[in-house]
PDB file of C-alpha atoms in Angstrom:
ATOM      1  CA  LYS A  39       3.589  18.126 -27.630  1.00 40.00           C
ATOM      2  CA  MET A  40       5.145  16.966 -24.373  1.00 40.00           C
ATOM      3  CA  PHE A  41       2.841  19.258 -22.382  1.00 40.00           C
ATOM      4  CA  ILE A  42      -0.273  17.877 -24.105  1.00 42.00           C
ATOM      5  CA  ILE A  43       0.832  14.288 -23.461  1.00 44.00           C
ATOM      6  CA  LEU A  44       1.584  15.133 -19.819  1.00 46.00           C
ATOM      7  CA  VAL A  45      -1.826  16.794 -19.351  1.00 44.00           C
ATOM      8  CA  PHE A  46      -3.521  13.781 -20.957  1.00 47.00           C
ATOM      9  CA  PHE A  47      -1.543  11.400 -18.715  1.00 48.00           C
ATOM     10  CA  ILE A  48      -2.424  13.376 -15.568  1.00 49.00           C
ATOM     11  CA  LYS A  49      -6.100  13.379 -16.565  1.00 50.00           C
ATOM     12  CA  LEU A  50      -5.951   9.615 -17.189  1.00 51.00           C
ATOM     13  CA  ILE A  51      -4.370   9.093 -13.766  1.00 53.00           C
ATOM     14  CA  GLU A  52      -7.098  11.206 -12.182  1.00 52.00           C
ATOM     15  CA  ILE A  53      -9.793   9.098 -13.868  1.00 51.00           C
ATOM     16  CA  VAL A  54      -8.161   5.866 -12.627  1.00 53.00           C
ATOM     17  CA  TRP A  55      -7.825   7.279  -9.091  1.00 53.00           C
ATOM     18  CA  ASN A  56     -11.475   8.387  -9.007  1.00 52.00           C
ATOM     19  CA  ALA A  57     -12.587   4.988 -10.303  1.00 50.00           C
ATOM     20  CA  LEU A  58     -10.518   3.255  -7.632  1.00 51.00           C
ATOM     21  CA  ILE A  59     -11.919   5.256  -4.721  1.00 47.00           C
ATOM     22  CA  SER A  60     -15.501   4.965  -5.959  1.00 44.00           C
ATOM     23  CA  MET A  61     -15.513   1.160  -6.368  1.00 41.00           C
ATOM     24  CA  LYS A  62     -18.482  -0.439  -4.656  1.00 39.00           C
ATOM     25  CA  LEU A  63     -17.902  -4.154  -5.263  1.00 38.00           C
ATOM     26  CA  THR A  64     -15.200  -6.389  -6.624  1.00 41.00           C
ATOM     27  CA  TYR A  65     -16.028  -9.304  -8.874  1.00 41.00           C
ATOM     28  CA  ASN A  66     -14.337 -12.473  -9.965  1.00 42.00           C
ATOM     29  CA  ARG A  67     -14.270 -13.724 -13.577  1.00 45.00           C
ATOM     30  CA  LYS A  68     -17.646 -15.438 -13.248  1.00 47.00           C
ATOM     31  CA  GLY A  69     -19.329 -12.198 -12.193  1.00 46.00           C
ATOM     32  CA  LYS A  70     -19.820 -13.285  -8.578  1.00 48.00           C
ATOM     33  CA  ARG A  71     -18.760 -11.093  -5.735  1.00 48.00           C
ATOM     34  CA  GLY A  72     -15.145 -11.897  -4.866  1.00 54.00           C
ATOM     35  CA  ILE A  73     -13.406 -11.921  -1.513  1.00 61.00           C
ATOM     36  CA  ASP A  74     -12.110  -8.499  -0.525  1.00 72.00           C
ATOM     37  CA  MET A  75      -8.649  -8.571   1.005  1.00 84.00           C
ATOM     38  CA  ILE A  76      -8.686  -4.868   1.861  1.00 89.00           C
ATOM     39  CA  GLU A  77     -11.681  -2.697   2.537  1.00 92.00           C
ATOM     40  CA  VAL A  78     -11.383   0.983   3.371  1.00 93.00           C
ATOM     41  CA  LYS A  79     -14.485   2.670   4.767  1.00 95.00           C
ATOM     42  CA  ASN A  80     -14.926   6.423   5.088  1.00 94.00           C
ATOM     43  CA  LEU A  81     -11.234   6.994   5.799  1.00 94.00           C
ATOM     44  CA  TYR A  82     -10.047  10.379   7.028  1.00 95.00           C
ATOM     45  CA  LYS A  83      -6.564  11.501   7.950  1.00 95.00           C
ATOM     46  CA  VAL A  84      -6.083  14.961   9.409  1.00 94.00           C
ATOM     47  CA  TYR A  85      -2.713  16.441  10.286  1.00 92.00           C
ATOM     48  CA  LYS A  86      -2.669  19.301  12.796  1.00 90.00           C
ATOM     49  CA  ASP A  87       0.071  21.885  13.261  1.00 84.00           C
ATOM     50  CA  ASP A  88       0.482  25.376  14.742  1.00 87.00           C
ATOM     51  CA  VAL A  89      -1.215  27.012  11.754  1.00 88.00           C
ATOM     52  CA  GLY A  90      -4.241  24.734  11.508  1.00 90.00           C
ATOM     53  CA  LYS A  91      -5.065  21.380  10.010  1.00 92.00           C
ATOM     54  CA  VAL A  92      -4.487  19.619   6.711  1.00 89.00           C
ATOM     55  CA  ILE A  93      -6.965  17.009   5.510  1.00 89.00           C
ATOM     56  CA  ALA A  94      -4.862  14.411   3.698  1.00 90.00           C
ATOM     57  CA  LEU A  95      -7.689  11.892   3.181  1.00 92.00           C
ATOM     58  CA  ASN A  96     -11.309  12.939   3.059  1.00 91.00           C
ATOM     59  CA  GLY A  97     -13.840  10.092   3.287  1.00 92.00           C
ATOM     60  CA  VAL A  98     -12.027   7.570   1.061  1.00 92.00           C
ATOM     61  CA  SER A  99     -13.847   4.247   0.593  1.00 91.00           C
ATOM     62  CA  PHE A 100     -13.008   1.290  -1.656  1.00 90.00           C
ATOM     63  CA  LYS A 101     -12.504  -2.472  -1.713  1.00 89.00           C
ATOM     64  CA  LEU A 102      -9.603  -4.431  -3.164  1.00 85.00           C
ATOM     65  CA  PRO A 103      -9.843  -8.099  -4.126  1.00 81.00           C
ATOM     66  CA  SER A 104      -7.603 -10.791  -2.691  1.00 76.00           C
ATOM     67  CA  LYS A 105      -6.041 -11.446  -6.096  1.00 75.00           C
ATOM     68  CA  GLY A 106      -4.553  -9.157  -8.667  1.00 72.00           C
ATOM     69  CA  MET A 107      -2.456  -6.058  -8.748  1.00 72.00           C
ATOM     70  CA  VAL A 108      -3.498  -2.498  -7.972  1.00 75.00           C
ATOM     71  CA  PHE A 109      -1.684   0.697  -8.838  1.00 76.00           C
ATOM     72  CA  ILE A 110      -2.474   3.927  -7.056  1.00 79.00           C
ATOM     73  CA  VAL A 111      -1.367   6.859  -9.151  1.00 79.00           C
ATOM     74  CA  SER A 112      -2.276  10.520  -8.986  1.00 80.00           C
ATOM     75  CA  LYS A 113      -0.794  13.973  -8.658  1.00 82.00           C
ATOM     76  CA  SER A 114       1.688  14.828  -5.951  1.00 83.00           C
ATOM     77  CA  GLY A 115       0.265  15.689  -2.548  1.00 83.00           C
ATOM     78  CA  CYS A 116      -3.130  14.042  -2.977  1.00 85.00           C
ATOM     79  CA  GLY A 117      -2.697  11.483  -0.153  1.00 88.00           C
ATOM     80  CA  LYS A 118      -1.385   8.330  -1.892  1.00 87.00           C
ATOM     81  CA  THR A 119       1.485   7.792   0.535  1.00 86.00           C
ATOM     82  CA  THR A 120      -0.736   8.570   3.527  1.00 91.00           C
ATOM     83  CA  LEU A 121      -3.305   6.046   2.288  1.00 91.00           C
ATOM     84  CA  LEU A 122      -0.677   3.341   1.761  1.00 88.00           C
ATOM     85  CA  ASN A 123       0.915   4.024   5.146  1.00 89.00           C
ATOM     86  CA  ILE A 124      -2.467   3.583   6.839  1.00 93.00           C
ATOM     87  CA  ILE A 125      -3.327   0.400   4.904  1.00 91.00           C
ATOM     88  CA  GLY A 126       0.144  -0.922   5.706  1.00 89.00           C
ATOM     89  CA  GLY A 127      -0.238  -0.240   9.415  1.00 90.00           C
ATOM     90  CA  LEU A 128       2.573   2.319   9.427  1.00 89.00           C
ATOM     91  CA  ASP A 129       0.337   5.287  10.290  1.00 92.00           C
ATOM     92  CA  ASN A 130      -2.885   5.801  12.235  1.00 93.00           C
ATOM     93  CA  LEU A 131      -6.101   7.059  10.714  1.00 94.00           C
ATOM     94  CA  SER A 132      -8.094   9.949  12.129  1.00 95.00           C
ATOM     95  CA  TYR A 133     -11.513   8.477  11.407  1.00 95.00           C
ATOM     96  CA  GLY A 134     -12.966   5.525   9.505  1.00 96.00           C
ATOM     97  CA  ASP A 135     -12.041   1.864   9.230  1.00 96.00           C
ATOM     98  CA  VAL A 136      -9.594  -0.346   7.382  1.00 95.00           C
ATOM     99  CA  TYR A 137     -10.376  -4.056   7.164  1.00 94.00           C
ATOM    100  CA  ILE A 138      -7.871  -6.723   6.203  1.00 90.00           C
ATOM    101  CA  ASN A 139      -9.595 -10.010   5.334  1.00 87.00           C
ATOM    102  CA  ASN A 140     -12.739  -8.769   7.135  1.00 88.00           C
ATOM    103  CA  ARG A 141     -10.829  -7.887  10.307  1.00 91.00           C
ATOM    104  CA  ARG A 142     -10.331  -4.335  11.533  1.00 94.00           C
ATOM    105  CA  LEU A 143      -6.715  -3.278  11.212  1.00 94.00           C
ATOM    106  CA  SER A 144      -7.035  -1.298  14.467  1.00 93.00           C
ATOM    107  CA  GLU A 145      -7.702  -4.579  16.307  1.00 94.00           C
ATOM    108  CA  PHE A 146      -4.415  -6.203  15.243  1.00 92.00           C
ATOM    109  CA  ARG A 147      -1.993  -6.855  18.085  1.00 92.00           C
ATOM    110  CA  ILE A 148       1.569  -5.603  17.551  1.00 90.00           C
ATOM    111  CA  ASN A 149       2.900  -9.038  16.568  1.00 88.00           C
ATOM    112  CA  GLU A 150      -0.021  -9.539  14.148  1.00 90.00           C
ATOM    113  CA  LEU A 151       0.641  -6.148  12.606  1.00 89.00           C
ATOM    114  CA  ASP A 152       4.331  -7.028  12.211  1.00 85.00           C
ATOM    115  CA  ASN A 153       3.396 -10.339  10.594  1.00 84.00           C
ATOM    116  CA  TYR A 154       0.899  -8.621   8.268  1.00 85.00           C
ATOM    117  CA  ARG A 155       3.495  -6.093   7.114  1.00 83.00           C
ATOM    118  CA  ASN A 156       6.138  -8.789   6.733  1.00 78.00           C
ATOM    119  CA  THR A 157       4.172 -11.428   4.841  1.00 77.00           C
ATOM    120  CA  THR A 158       0.957 -10.013   3.383  1.00 80.00           C
ATOM    121  CA  ILE A 159       1.595  -6.538   2.068  1.00 79.00           C
ATOM    122  CA  GLY A 160       4.648  -5.298   0.203  1.00 69.00           C
ATOM    123  CA  PHE A 161       6.153  -1.843   0.091  1.00 68.00           C
ATOM    124  CA  ILE A 162       8.482  -0.234  -2.385  1.00 65.00           C
ATOM    125  CA  PHE A 163       9.505   2.987  -0.718  1.00 64.00           C
ATOM    126  CA  GLN A 164      10.438   6.070  -2.707  1.00 63.00           C
ATOM    127  CA  ASP A 165      13.729   6.327  -0.825  1.00 65.00           C
ATOM    128  CA  PHE A 166      14.395   2.546  -0.769  1.00 66.00           C
ATOM    129  CA  CYS A 167      14.768   2.480   3.062  1.00 72.00           C
ATOM    130  CA  LEU A 168      18.013   0.541   2.881  1.00 77.00           C
ATOM    131  CA  ILE A 169      20.613   0.506   5.617  1.00 83.00           C
ATOM    132  CA  ASP A 170      23.517   2.524   4.197  1.00 83.00           C
ATOM    133  CA  LYS A 171      26.225   0.567   5.999  1.00 89.00           C
ATOM    134  CA  LEU A 172      25.032  -2.737   4.513  1.00 86.00           C
ATOM    135  CA  SER A 173      25.508  -3.936   0.963  1.00 84.00           C
ATOM    136  CA  VAL A 174      22.471  -4.592  -1.228  1.00 77.00           C
ATOM    137  CA  ILE A 175      22.891  -8.335  -0.644  1.00 79.00           C
ATOM    138  CA  ASN A 176      23.066  -7.891   3.135  1.00 84.00           C
ATOM    139  CA  ASN A 177      19.963  -5.653   3.081  1.00 78.00           C
ATOM    140  CA  ILE A 178      18.101  -8.442   1.251  1.00 77.00           C
ATOM    141  CA  LYS A 179      19.445 -11.117   3.619  1.00 79.00           C
ATOM    142  CA  MET A 180      18.334  -9.100   6.635  1.00 79.00           C
ATOM    143  CA  SER A 181      14.825  -8.793   5.194  1.00 75.00           C
ATOM    144  CA  MET A 182      14.711 -12.558   4.643  1.00 74.00           C
ATOM    145  CA  GLU A 183      15.851 -13.156   8.237  1.00 76.00           C
ATOM    146  CA  PHE A 184      12.991 -10.993   9.554  1.00 72.00           C
ATOM    147  CA  GLN A 185      10.622 -13.247   7.617  1.00 70.00           C
ATOM    148  CA  ASN A 186      12.275 -16.370   9.084  1.00 72.00           C
ATOM    149  CA  ASN A 187      12.848 -17.452   5.496  1.00 69.00           C
ATOM    150  CA  LYS A 188      15.329 -20.355   5.443  1.00 70.00           C
ATOM    151  CA  THR A 189      15.326 -20.684   1.649  1.00 72.00           C
ATOM    152  CA  LYS A 190      18.810 -20.916   0.163  1.00 75.00           C
ATOM    153  CA  ILE A 191      19.164 -18.081  -2.319  1.00 74.00           C
ATOM    154  CA  ASN A 192      22.097 -17.305  -4.595  1.00 77.00           C
ATOM    155  CA  TYR A 193      22.019 -13.551  -3.966  1.00 73.00           C
ATOM    156  CA  LYS A 194      24.823 -12.735  -6.403  1.00 74.00           C
ATOM    157  CA  GLN A 195      23.002 -14.553  -9.198  1.00 74.00           C
ATOM    158  CA  LEU A 196      19.766 -12.847  -8.185  1.00 70.00           C
ATOM    159  CA  LEU A 197      21.412  -9.430  -8.562  1.00 70.00           C
ATOM    160  CA  LYS A 198      22.921 -10.404 -11.928  1.00 74.00           C
ATOM    161  CA  ASP A 199      19.509 -11.557 -13.179  1.00 70.00           C
ATOM    162  CA  PHE A 200      17.895  -8.388 -11.945  1.00 62.00           C
TER     163      PHE A 200
END
C-alpha cells in the first residue's frame, strides 16, 4: 500500500512540476493578466567535468506572479535546487534569461543582488546554513542585522511560540 501511495504521490508531483514549467500566463482573480515577479525564459544550466557535461536545466520557461506561494516539488536530481539557486542569484545560468520585476537578473549590480536576496526572496536551505558556533537566537539576530532591521524582537518568546 505504501508503494502505491508513493508512486501516486510522485506522479502527482510530476504533474505539478510539468504544469509549473509550462505556464504561459499568470492571472489575477478578475481574469486579467497579473504582474509577473519572476519570469524564466529558456533557461539552461550545463555542468562540465572531466567526463563530459550534465544538463541540469533544459529550456525551462515559466512566469510567477507577484503574489502567492509557489512550491517546486519533484524527484531528486531533476534540477530544483539548481533552478532556485539561479533565481536567487546564487548561481549563474548557462543560457537563457531570468527577469525579476521585468529586469534581467544578470544586470543586477552586486549590491542590488545582495538586497534582492536579503529582502525579496527567501530561502530555506536543506542543511539550514547556520553558523555552528552561534546559538539559534544569535543566528537569527545576525540575519536581522544584515537586513538592517531595527525591530525589537523577543527572540526567546519567538522560539517558544515556534
